[in-house]
mmCIF file of C-alpha atoms in Angstrom:
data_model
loop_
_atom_site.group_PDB
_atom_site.id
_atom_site.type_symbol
_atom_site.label_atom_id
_atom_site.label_comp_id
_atom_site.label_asym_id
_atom_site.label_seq_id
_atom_site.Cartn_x
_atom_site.Cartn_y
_atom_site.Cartn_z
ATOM 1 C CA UNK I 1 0.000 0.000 0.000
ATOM 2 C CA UNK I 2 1.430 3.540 -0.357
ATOM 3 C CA UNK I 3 2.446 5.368 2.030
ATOM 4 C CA UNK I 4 3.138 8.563 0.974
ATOM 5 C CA UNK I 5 1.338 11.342 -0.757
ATOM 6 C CA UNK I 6 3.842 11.325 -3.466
ATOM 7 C CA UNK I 7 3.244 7.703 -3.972
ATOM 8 C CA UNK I 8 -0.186 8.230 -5.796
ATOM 9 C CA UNK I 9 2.171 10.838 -7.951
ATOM 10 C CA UNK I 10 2.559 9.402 -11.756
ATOM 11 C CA UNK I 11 6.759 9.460 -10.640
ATOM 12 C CA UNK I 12 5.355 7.595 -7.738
ATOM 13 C CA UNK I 13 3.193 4.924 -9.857
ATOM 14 C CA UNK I 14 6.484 4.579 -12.012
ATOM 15 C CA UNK I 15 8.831 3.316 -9.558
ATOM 16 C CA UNK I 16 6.014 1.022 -7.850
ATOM 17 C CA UNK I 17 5.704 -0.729 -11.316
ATOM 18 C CA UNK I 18 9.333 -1.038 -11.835
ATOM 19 C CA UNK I 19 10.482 -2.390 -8.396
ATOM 20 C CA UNK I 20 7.178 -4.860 -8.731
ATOM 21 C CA UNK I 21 8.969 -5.869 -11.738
ATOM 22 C CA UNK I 22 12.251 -5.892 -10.230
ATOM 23 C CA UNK I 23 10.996 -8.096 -7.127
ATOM 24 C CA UNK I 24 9.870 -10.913 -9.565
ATOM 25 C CA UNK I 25 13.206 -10.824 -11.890
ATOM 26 C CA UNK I 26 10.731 -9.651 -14.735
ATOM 27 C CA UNK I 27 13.170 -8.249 -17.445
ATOM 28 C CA UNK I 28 11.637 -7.167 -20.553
ATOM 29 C CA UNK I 29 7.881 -6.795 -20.674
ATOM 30 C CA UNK I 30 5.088 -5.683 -23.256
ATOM 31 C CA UNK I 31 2.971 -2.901 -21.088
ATOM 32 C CA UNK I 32 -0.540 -2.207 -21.801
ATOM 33 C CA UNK I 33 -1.841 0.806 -20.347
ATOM 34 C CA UNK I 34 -5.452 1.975 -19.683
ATOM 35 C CA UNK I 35 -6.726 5.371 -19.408
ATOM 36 C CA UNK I 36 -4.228 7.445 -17.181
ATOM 37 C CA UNK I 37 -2.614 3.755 -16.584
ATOM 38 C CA UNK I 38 -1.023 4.450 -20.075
ATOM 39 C CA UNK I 39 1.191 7.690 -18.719
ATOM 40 C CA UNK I 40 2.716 5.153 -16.262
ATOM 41 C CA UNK I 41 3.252 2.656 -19.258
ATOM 42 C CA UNK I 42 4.814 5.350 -21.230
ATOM 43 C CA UNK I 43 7.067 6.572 -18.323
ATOM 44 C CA UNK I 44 8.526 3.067 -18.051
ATOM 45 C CA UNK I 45 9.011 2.661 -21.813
ATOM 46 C CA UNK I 46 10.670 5.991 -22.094
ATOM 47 C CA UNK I 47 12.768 5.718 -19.008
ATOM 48 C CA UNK I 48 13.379 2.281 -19.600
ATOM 49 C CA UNK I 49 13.161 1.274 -23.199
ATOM 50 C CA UNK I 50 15.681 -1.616 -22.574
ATOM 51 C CA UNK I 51 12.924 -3.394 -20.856
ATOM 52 C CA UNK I 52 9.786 -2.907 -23.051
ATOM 53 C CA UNK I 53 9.754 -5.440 -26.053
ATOM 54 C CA UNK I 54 6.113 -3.088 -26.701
ATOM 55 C CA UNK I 55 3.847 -0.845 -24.979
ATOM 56 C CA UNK I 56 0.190 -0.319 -25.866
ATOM 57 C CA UNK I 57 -2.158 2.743 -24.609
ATOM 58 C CA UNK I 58 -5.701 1.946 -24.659
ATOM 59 C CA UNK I 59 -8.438 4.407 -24.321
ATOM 60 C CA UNK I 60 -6.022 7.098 -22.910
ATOM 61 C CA UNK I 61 -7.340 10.977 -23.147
ATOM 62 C CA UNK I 62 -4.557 11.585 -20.857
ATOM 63 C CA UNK I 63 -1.602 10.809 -23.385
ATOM 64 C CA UNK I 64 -3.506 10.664 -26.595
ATOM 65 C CA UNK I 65 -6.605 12.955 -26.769
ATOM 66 C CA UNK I 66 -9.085 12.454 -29.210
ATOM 67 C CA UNK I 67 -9.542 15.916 -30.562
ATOM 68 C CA UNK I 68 -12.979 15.466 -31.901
ATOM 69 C CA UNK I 69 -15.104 17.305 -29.229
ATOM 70 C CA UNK I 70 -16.590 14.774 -28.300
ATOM 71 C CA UNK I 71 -16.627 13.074 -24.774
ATOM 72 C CA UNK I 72 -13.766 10.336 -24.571
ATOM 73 C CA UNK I 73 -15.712 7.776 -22.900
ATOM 74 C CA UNK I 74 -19.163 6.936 -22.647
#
């Protein structure tokens, strides 16, 4: 569980995912992120590219807006 404000922070979210990976020896991985789970995906693939073999967004107005005025989910 976090225990610090600034581990609900996006930096926070980050380094949770990478030491999760870390614990289980997990390294290379193909990330799929969800709504504003796809800025943490994105954070570990550009931080890390060495250890994503892909990364996915999926439904994401956070990283990849849809730009047609109209509401992003239903």
């Amino acid at each position: 569980l976090p225990r610090h404000r600034d581990d609900y922070s996006y930096a926070g979210m980050v380094a949770h995912v990478r030491g999760f990976l870390n614990a289980l020896g997990v390294r290379r991985v193909h990330l799929v992120g969800h709504d504003q789970g796809a800025t943490v995906a994105l954070h570990i693939a550009l931080d890390a590219p060495e250890c994503v073999a892909s990364c996915t967004v999926v439904d994401s107005p956070t990283v990849a807006p849809s730009g047609d005025g109209l509401p992003n989910s239903t």
